PDB file of C-alpha atoms in Angstrom:
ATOM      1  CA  UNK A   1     -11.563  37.655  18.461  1.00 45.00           C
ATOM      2  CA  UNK A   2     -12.589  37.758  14.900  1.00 54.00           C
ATOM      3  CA  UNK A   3     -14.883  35.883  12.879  1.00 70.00           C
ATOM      4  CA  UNK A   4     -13.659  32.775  11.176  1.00 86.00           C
ATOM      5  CA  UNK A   5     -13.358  33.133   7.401  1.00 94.00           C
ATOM      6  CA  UNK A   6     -14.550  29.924   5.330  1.00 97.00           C
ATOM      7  CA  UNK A   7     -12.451  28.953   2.512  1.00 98.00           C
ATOM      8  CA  UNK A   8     -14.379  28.341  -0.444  1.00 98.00           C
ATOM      9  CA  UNK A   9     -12.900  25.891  -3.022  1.00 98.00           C
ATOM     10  CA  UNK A  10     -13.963  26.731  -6.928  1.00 98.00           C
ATOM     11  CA  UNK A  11     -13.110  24.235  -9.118  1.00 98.00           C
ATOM     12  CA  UNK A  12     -13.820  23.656 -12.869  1.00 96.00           C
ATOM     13  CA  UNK A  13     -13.178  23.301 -16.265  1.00 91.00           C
ATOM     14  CA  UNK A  14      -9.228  24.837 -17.059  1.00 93.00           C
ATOM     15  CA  UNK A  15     -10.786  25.696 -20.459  1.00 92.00           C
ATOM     16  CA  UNK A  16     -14.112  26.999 -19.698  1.00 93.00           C
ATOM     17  CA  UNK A  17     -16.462  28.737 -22.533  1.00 94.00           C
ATOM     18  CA  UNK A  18     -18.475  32.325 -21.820  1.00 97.00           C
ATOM     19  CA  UNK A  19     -21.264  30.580 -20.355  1.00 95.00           C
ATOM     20  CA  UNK A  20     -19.568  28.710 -17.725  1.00 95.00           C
ATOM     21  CA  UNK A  21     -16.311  31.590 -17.069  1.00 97.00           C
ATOM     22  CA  UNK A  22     -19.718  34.305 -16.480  1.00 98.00           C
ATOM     23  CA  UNK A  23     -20.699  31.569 -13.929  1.00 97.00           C
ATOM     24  CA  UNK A  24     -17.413  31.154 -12.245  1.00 98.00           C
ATOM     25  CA  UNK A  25     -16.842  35.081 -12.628  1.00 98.00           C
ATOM     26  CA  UNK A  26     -20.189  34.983 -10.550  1.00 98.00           C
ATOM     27  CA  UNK A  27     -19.558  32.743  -7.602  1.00 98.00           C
ATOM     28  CA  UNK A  28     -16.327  34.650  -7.774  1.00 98.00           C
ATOM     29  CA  UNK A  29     -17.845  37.757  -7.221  1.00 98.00           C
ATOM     30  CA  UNK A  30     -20.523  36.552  -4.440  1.00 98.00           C
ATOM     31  CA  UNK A  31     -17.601  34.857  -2.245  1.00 98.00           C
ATOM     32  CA  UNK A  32     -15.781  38.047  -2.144  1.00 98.00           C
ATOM     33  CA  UNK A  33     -19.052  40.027  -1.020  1.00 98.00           C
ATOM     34  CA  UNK A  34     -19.685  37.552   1.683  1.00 97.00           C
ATOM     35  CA  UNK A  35     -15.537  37.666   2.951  1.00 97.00           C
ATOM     36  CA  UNK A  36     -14.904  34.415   2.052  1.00 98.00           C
ATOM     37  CA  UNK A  37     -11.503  33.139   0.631  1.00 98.00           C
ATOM     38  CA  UNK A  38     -11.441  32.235  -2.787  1.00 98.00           C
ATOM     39  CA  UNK A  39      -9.355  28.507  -3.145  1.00 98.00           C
ATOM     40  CA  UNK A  40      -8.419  27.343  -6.515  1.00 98.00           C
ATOM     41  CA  UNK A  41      -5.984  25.505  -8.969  1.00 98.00           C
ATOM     42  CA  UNK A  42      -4.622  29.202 -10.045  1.00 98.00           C
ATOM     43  CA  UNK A  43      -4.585  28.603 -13.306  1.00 98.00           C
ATOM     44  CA  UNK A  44      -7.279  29.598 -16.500  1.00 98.00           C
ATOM     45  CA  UNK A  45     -10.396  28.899 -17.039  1.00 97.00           C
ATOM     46  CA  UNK A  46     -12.939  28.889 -14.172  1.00 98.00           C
ATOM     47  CA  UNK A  47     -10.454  29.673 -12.057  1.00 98.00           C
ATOM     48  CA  UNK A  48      -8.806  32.636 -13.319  1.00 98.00           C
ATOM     49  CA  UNK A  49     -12.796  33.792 -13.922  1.00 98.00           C
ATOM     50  CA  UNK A  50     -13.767  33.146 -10.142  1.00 98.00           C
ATOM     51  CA  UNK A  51     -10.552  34.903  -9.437  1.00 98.00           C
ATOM     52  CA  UNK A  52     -11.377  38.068 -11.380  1.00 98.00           C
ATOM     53  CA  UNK A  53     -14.618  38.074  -9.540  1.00 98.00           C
ATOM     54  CA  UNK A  54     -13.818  37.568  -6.351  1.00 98.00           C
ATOM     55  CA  UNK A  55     -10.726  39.960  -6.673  1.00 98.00           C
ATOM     56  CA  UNK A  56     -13.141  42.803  -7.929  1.00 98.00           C
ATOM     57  CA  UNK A  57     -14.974  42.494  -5.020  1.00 98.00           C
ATOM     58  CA  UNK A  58     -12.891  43.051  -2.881  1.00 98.00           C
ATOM     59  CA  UNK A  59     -12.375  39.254  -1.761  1.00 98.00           C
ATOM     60  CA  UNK A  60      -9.315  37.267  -1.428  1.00 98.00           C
ATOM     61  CA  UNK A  61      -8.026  34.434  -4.078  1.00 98.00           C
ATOM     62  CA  UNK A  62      -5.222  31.589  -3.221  1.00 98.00           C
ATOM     63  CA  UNK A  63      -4.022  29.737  -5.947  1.00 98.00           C
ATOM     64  CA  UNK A  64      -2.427  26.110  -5.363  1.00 98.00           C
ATOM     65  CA  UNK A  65      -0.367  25.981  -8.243  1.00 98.00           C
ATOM     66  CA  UNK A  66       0.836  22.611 -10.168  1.00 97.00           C
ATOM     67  CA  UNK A  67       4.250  23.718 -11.443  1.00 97.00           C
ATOM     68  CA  UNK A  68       7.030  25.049  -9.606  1.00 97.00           C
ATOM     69  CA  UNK A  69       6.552  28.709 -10.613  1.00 97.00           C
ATOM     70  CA  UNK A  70       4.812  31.408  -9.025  1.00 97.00           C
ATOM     71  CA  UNK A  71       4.701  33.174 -12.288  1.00 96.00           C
ATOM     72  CA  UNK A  72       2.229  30.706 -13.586  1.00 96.00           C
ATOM     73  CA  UNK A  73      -0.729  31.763 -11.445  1.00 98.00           C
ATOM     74  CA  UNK A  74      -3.359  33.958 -13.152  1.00 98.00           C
ATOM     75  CA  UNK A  75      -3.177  37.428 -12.858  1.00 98.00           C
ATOM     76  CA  UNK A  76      -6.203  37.838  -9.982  1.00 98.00           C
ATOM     77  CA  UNK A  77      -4.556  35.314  -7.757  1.00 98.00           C
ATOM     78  CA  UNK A  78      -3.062  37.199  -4.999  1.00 98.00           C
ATOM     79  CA  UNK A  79      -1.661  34.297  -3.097  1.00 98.00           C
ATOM     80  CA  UNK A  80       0.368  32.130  -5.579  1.00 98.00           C
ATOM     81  CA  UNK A  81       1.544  28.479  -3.345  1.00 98.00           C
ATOM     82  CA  UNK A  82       3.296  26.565  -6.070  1.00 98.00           C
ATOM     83  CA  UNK A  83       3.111  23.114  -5.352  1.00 98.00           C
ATOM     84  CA  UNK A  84       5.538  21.014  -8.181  1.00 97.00           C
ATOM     85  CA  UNK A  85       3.095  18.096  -7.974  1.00 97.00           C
ATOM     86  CA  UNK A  86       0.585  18.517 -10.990  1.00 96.00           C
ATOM     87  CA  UNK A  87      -2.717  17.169 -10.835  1.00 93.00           C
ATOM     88  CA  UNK A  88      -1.918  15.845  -7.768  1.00 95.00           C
ATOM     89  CA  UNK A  89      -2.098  19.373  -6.133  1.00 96.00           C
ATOM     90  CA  UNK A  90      -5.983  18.827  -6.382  1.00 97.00           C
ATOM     91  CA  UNK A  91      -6.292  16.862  -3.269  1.00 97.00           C
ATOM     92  CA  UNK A  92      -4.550  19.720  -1.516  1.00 98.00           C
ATOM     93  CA  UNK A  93      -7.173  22.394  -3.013  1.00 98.00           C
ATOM     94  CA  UNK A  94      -9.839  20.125  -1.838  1.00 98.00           C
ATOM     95  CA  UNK A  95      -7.724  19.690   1.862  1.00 98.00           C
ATOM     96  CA  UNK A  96      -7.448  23.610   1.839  1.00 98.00           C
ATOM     97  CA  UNK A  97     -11.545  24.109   1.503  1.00 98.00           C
ATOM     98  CA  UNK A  98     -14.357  24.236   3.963  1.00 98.00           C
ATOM     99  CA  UNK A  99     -16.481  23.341   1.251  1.00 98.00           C
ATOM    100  CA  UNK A 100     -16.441  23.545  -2.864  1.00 98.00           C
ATOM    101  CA  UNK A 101     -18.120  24.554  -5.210  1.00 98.00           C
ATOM    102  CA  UNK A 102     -18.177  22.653  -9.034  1.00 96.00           C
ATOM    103  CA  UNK A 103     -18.322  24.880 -12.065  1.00 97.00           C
ATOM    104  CA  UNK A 104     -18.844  22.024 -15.248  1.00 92.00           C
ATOM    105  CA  UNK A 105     -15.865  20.589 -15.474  1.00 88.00           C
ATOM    106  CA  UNK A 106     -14.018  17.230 -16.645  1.00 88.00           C
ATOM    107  CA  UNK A 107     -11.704  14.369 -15.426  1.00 88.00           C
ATOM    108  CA  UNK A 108      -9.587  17.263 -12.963  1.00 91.00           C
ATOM    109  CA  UNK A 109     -12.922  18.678 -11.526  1.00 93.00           C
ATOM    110  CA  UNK A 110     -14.465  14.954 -11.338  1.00 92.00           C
ATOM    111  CA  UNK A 111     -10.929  13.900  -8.858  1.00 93.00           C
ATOM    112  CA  UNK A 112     -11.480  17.033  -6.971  1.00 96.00           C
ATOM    113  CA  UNK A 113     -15.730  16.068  -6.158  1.00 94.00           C
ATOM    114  CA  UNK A 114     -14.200  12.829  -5.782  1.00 93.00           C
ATOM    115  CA  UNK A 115     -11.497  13.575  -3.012  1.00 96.00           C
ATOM    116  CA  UNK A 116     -14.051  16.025  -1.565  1.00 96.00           C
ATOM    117  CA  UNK A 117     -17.020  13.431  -1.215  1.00 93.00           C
ATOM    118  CA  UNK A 118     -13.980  11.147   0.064  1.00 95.00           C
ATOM    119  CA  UNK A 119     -13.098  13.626   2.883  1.00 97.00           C
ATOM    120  CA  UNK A 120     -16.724  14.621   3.824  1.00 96.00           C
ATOM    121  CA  UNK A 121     -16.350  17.364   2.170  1.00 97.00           C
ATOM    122  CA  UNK A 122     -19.665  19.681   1.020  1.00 96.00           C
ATOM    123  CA  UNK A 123     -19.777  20.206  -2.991  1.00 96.00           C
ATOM    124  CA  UNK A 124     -22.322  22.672  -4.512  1.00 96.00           C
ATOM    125  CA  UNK A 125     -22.654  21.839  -8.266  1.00 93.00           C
ATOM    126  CA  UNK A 126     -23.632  24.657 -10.700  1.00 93.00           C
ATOM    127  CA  UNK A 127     -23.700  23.812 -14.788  1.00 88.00           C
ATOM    128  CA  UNK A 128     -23.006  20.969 -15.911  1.00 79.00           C
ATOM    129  CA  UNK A 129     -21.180  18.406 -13.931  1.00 77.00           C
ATOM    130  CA  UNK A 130     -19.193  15.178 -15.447  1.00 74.00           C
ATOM    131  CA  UNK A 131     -21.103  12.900 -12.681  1.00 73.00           C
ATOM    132  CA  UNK A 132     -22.940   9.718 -12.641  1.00 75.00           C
ATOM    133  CA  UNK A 133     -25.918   9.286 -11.020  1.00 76.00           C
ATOM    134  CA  UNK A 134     -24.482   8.237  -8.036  1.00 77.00           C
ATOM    135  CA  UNK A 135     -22.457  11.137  -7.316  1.00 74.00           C
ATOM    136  CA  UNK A 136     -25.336  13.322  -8.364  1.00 76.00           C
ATOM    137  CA  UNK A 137     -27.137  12.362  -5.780  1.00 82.00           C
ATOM    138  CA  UNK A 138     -24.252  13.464  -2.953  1.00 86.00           C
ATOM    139  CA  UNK A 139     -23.696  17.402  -4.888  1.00 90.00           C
ATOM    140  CA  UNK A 140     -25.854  19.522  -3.688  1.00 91.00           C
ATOM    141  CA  UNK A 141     -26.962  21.387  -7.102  1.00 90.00           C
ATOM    142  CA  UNK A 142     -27.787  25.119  -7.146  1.00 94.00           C
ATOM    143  CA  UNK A 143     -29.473  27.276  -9.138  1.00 94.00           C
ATOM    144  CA  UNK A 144     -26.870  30.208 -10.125  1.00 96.00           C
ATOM    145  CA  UNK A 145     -24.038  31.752  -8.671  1.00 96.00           C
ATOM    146  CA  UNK A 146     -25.508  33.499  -5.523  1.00 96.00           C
ATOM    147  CA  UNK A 147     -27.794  30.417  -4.951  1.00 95.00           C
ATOM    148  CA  UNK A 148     -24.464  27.855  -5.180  1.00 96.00           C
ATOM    149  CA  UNK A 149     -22.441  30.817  -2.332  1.00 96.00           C
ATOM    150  CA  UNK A 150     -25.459  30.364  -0.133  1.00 96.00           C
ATOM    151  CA  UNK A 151     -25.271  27.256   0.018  1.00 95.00           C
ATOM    152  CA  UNK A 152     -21.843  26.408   0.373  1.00 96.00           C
ATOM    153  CA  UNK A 153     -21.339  29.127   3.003  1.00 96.00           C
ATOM    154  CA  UNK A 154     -24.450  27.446   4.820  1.00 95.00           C
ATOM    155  CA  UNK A 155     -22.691  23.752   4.625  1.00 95.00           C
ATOM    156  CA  UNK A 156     -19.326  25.694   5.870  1.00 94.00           C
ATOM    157  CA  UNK A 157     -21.143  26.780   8.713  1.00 87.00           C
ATOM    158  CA  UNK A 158     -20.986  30.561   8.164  1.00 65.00           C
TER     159      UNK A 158
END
């Protein structure tokens, strides 16, 4: 019997400066050195950076797409699941996850803590997150990418 994989959801801005894409590209590249499986929107941004790093690691990346076209995935996704429902695909990235992990972000990464928090769901926050005070307080915050893997493969149970 083999050991259960957890899937790790990275979510984040869609247009994400150096800063935050050499984070993503980070966490990316820890969750494929630990095994994990790499969940995401599939598109730019922190996700096609996460992507990258997970992919060069060896690790493997699932994109839930919002169009209706495979084709629209970045190019480190290896498994491309276009959805047709648009934003509303978020809930299913969040559905997909064992437990996510927040890289900045705005309004789309906001619904996905929100659905997350919603479904019990364990969120590691790393840079800066568009949360109040309230939701603050239920992200567990880390310090870099390594840091926010070990913890979210710790509150995934693996």
């Amino acid at each position: 019997m083999s050991e259960r994989v957890a899937y790790v959801g990275v979510i984040g801005a869609s247009d994400a400066d150096d800063a935050l894409a050499a984070l993503a590209e980070g966490v990316g590249r820890a969750l494929g050195r630990a095994g994990a499986a790499l969940v995401c929107g599939g598109l730019g941004g922190v996700m096609e950076a996460a992507c990258r790093g997970a992919r060069e690691e060896g690790g493997l990346t699932i994109g839930l797409l919002p169009g209706s076209d495979r084709g629209g995935a970045n190019p480190w996704v290896q498994v491309a699941l276009p959805t047709g429902m648009g934003e509303l695909r978020n809930g299913l990235i969040v559905r997909a996850a064992d437990v996510l992990v927040a890289v900045g972000g705005g309004y789309g990464t906001l619904s996905e803590i929100a659905f997350a928090l919603r479904a019990g769901k364990p969120v590691v926050g790393l840079g800066a997150l568009p949360l109040g005070p309230e939701q603050l307080a239920a992200v567990e915050l880390a310090e870099d990418p390594e840091d926010a893997v070990l913890r979210a493969l710790a509150a995934a149970g693996g």
